[in-house]
Coordinates of N, CA and C in Angstrom, one line a residue:
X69 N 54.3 307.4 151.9 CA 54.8 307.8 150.6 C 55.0 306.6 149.7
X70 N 55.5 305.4 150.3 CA 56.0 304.3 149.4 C 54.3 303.5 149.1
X71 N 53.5 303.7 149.8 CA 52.1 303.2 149.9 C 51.5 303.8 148.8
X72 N 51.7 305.3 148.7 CA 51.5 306.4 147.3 C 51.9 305.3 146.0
X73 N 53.2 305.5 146.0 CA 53.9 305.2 144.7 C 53.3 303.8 144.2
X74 N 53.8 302.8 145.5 CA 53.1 301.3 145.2 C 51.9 301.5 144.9
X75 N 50.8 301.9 145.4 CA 49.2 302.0 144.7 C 49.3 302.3 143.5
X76 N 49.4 303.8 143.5 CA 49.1 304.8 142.3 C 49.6 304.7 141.3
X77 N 51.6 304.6 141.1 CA 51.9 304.3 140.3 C 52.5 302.8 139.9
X78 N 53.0 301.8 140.6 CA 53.6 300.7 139.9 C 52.0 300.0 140.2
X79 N 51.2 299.6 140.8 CA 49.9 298.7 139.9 C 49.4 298.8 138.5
X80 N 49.1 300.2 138.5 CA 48.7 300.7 137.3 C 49.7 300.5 135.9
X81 N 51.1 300.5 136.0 CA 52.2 300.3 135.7 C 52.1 298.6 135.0
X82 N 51.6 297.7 136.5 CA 51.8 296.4 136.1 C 50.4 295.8 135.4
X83 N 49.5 296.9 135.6 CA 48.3 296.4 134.8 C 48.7 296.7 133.4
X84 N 48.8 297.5 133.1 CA 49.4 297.8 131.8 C 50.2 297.2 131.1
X85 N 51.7 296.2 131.7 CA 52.3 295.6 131.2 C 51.4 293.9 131.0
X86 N 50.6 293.7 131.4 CA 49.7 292.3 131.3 C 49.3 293.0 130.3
X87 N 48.1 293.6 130.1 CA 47.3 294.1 129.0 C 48.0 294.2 127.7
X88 N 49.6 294.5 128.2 CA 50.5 294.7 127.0 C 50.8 293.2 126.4
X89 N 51.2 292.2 127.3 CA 51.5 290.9 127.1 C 50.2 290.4 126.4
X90 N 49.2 290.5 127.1 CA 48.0 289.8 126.0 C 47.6 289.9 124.8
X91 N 48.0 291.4 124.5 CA 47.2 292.1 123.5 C 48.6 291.7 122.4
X92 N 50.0 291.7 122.6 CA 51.0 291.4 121.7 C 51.8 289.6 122.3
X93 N 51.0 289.1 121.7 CA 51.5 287.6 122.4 C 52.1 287.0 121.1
X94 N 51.5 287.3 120.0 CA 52.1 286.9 118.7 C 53.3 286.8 118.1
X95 N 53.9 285.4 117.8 CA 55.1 285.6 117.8 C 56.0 286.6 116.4
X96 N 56.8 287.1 117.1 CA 57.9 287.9 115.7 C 59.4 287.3 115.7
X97 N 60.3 287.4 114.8 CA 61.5 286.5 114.4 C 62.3 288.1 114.7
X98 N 62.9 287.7 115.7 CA 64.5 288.2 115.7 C 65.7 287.9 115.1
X99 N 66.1 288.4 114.3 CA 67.3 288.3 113.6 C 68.8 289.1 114.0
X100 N 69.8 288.4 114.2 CA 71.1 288.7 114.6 C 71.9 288.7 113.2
X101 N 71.0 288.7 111.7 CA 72.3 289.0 110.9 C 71.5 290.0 110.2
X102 N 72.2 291.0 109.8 CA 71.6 292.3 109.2 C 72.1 291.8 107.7
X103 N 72.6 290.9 107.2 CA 73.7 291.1 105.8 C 72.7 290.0 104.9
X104 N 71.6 289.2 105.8 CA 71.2 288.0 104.8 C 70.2 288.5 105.5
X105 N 68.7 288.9 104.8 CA 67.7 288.4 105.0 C 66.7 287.5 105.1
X106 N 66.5 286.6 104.3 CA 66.1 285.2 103.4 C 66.3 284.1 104.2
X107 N 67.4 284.1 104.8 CA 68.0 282.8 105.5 C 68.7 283.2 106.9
X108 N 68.7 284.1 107.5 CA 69.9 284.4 108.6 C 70.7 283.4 109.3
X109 N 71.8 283.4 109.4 CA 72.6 282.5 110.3 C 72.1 282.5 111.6
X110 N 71.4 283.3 112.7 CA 70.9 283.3 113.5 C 69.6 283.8 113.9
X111 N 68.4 283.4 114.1 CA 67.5 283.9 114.2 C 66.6 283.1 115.5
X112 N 66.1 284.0 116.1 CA 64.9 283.4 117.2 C 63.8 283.9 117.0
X113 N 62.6 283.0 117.1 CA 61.1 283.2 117.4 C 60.6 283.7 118.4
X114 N 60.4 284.7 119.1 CA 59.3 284.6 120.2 C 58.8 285.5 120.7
X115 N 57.7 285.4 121.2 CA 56.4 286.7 121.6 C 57.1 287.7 121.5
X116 N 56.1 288.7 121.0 CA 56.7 290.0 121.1 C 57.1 290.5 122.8
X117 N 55.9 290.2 123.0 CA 56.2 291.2 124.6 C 57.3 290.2 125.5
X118 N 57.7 289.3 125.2 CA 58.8 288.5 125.2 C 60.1 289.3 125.2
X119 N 60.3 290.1 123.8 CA 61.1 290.5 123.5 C 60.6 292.5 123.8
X120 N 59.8 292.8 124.2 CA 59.6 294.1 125.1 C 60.2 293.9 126.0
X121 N 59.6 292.8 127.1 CA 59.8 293.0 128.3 C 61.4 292.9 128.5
X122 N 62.1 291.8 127.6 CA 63.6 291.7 128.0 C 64.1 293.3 127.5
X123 N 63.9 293.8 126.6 CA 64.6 295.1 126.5 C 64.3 295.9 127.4
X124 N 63.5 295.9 128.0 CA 62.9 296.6 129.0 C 63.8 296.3 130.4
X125 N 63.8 295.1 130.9 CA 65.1 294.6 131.6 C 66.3 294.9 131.4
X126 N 66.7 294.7 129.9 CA 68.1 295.2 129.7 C 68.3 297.3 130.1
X127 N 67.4 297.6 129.8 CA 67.4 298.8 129.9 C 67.7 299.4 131.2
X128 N 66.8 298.4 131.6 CA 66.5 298.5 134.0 C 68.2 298.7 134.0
X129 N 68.5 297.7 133.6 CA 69.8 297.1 134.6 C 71.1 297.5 133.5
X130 N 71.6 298.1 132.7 CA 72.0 299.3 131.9 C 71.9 300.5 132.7
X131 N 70.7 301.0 133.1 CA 70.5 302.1 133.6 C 71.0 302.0 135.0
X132 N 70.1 301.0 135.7 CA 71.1 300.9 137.0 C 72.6 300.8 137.3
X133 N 73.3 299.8 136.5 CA 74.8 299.9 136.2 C 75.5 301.5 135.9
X134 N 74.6 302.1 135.6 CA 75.5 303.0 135.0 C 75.2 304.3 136.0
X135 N 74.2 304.3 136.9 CA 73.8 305.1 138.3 C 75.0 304.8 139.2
X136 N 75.5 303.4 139.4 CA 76.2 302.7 140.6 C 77.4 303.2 140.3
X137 N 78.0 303.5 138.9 CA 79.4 303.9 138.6 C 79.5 305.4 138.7
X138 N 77.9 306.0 138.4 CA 78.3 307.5 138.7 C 78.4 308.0 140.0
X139 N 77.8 306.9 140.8 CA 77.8 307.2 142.6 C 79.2 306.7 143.2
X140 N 80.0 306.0 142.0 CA 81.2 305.4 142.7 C 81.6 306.7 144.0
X141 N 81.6 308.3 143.5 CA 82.5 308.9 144.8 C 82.0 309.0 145.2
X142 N 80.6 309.2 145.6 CA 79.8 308.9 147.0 C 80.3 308.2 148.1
X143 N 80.1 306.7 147.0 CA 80.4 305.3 147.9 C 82.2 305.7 148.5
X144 N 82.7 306.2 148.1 CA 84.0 306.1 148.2 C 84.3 307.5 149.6
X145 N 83.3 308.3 149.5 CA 83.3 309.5 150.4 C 82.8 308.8 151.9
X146 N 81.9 308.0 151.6 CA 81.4 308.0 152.6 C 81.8 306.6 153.4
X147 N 82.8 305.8 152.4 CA 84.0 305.0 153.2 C 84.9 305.6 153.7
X148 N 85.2 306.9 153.5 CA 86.6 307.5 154.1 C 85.8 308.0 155.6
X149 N 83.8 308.4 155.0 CA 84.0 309.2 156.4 C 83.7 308.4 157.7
X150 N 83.3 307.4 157.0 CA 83.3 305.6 158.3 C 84.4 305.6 159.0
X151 N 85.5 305.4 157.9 CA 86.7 305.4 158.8 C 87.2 306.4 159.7
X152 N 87.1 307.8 159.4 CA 87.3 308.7 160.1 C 86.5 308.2 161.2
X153 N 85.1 308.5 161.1 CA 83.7 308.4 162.4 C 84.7 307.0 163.6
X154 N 85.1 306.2 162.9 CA 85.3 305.0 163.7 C 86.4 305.6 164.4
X155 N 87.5 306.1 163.7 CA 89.1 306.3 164.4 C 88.6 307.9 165.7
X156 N 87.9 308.7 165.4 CA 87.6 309.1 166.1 C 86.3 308.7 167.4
X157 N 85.5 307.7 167.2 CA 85.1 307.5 168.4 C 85.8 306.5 169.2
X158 N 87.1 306.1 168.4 CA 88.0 305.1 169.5 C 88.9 306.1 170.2
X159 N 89.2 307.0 169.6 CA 90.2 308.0 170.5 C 89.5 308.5 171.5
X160 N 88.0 309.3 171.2 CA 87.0 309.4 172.5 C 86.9 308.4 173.1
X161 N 87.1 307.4 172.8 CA 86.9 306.3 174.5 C 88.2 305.8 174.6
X162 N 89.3 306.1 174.0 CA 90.8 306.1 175.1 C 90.5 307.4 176.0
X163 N 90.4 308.3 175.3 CA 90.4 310.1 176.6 C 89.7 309.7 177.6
X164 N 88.0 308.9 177.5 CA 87.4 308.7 178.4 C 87.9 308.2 179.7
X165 N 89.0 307.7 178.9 CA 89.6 306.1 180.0 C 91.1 306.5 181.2
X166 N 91.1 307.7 180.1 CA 92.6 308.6 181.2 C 91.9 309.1 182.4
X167 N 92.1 309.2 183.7 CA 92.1 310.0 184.6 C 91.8 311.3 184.9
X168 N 90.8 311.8 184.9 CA 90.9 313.5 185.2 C 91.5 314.0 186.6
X169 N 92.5 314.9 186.2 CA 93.3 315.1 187.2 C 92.4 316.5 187.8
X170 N 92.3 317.0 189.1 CA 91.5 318.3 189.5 C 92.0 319.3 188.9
X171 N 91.3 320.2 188.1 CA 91.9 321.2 187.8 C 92.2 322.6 189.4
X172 N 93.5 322.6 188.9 CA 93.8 323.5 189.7 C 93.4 324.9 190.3
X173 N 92.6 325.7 191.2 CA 92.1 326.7 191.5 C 93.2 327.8 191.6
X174 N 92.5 328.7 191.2 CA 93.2 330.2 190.9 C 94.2 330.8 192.4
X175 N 93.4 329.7 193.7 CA 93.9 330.3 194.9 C 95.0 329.4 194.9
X176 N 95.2 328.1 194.3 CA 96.7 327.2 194.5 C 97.3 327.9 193.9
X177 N 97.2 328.5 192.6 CA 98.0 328.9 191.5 C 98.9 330.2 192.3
X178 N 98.4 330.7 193.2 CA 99.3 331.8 194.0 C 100.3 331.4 194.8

């Protein structure tokens, strides 16, 4: 299945983002001040797909961050059931370690 996905869908995926890089290589001006056009106090130059592909990253990892905080009780469930799992297979190997005494027959019991 991961042979699926890698072929079929992410090559195809990364051919597309090259094609994308070549075809928009030209540079565009980013601007960080909305209030002055003409002159901005801050501005950067560079490739467009430059500035795709980082939004594109920002977006990855925005979206991932915000998966990791909705799984927080997951992660949190499945720490309590570690510790359970653990506390109980140490008590199964103290029982192990007690002595079994014969159980007693119905004919002693008379």
């Amino acid at each position: 299945m991961r042979r699926f996905v890698t072929y079929f869908i992410l090559v195809p995926l990364a051919i597309i983002g090259v094609v994308l890089a070549v075809a928009n290589r030209h540079f565009v001006t980013l601007s960080f001040d909305p209030f002055n056009t003409v002159s901005p106090a801050f501005s950067v130059s560079v490739p467009l797909f430059v500035l795709l592909f980082a939004t594109l990253a920002i977006g990855v990892l925005i979206g991932g961050f915000a998966a990791w905080i909705r799984q927080g009780h997951w992660r949190r469930q499945a720490r309590q059931e570690h510790v359970e799992a653990e506390r109980l297979r140490r008590e199964v190997e103290r029982r192990r370690e007690i002595p079994v005494s014969p159980a007693l027959s119905s004919r002693d019991a008379a």
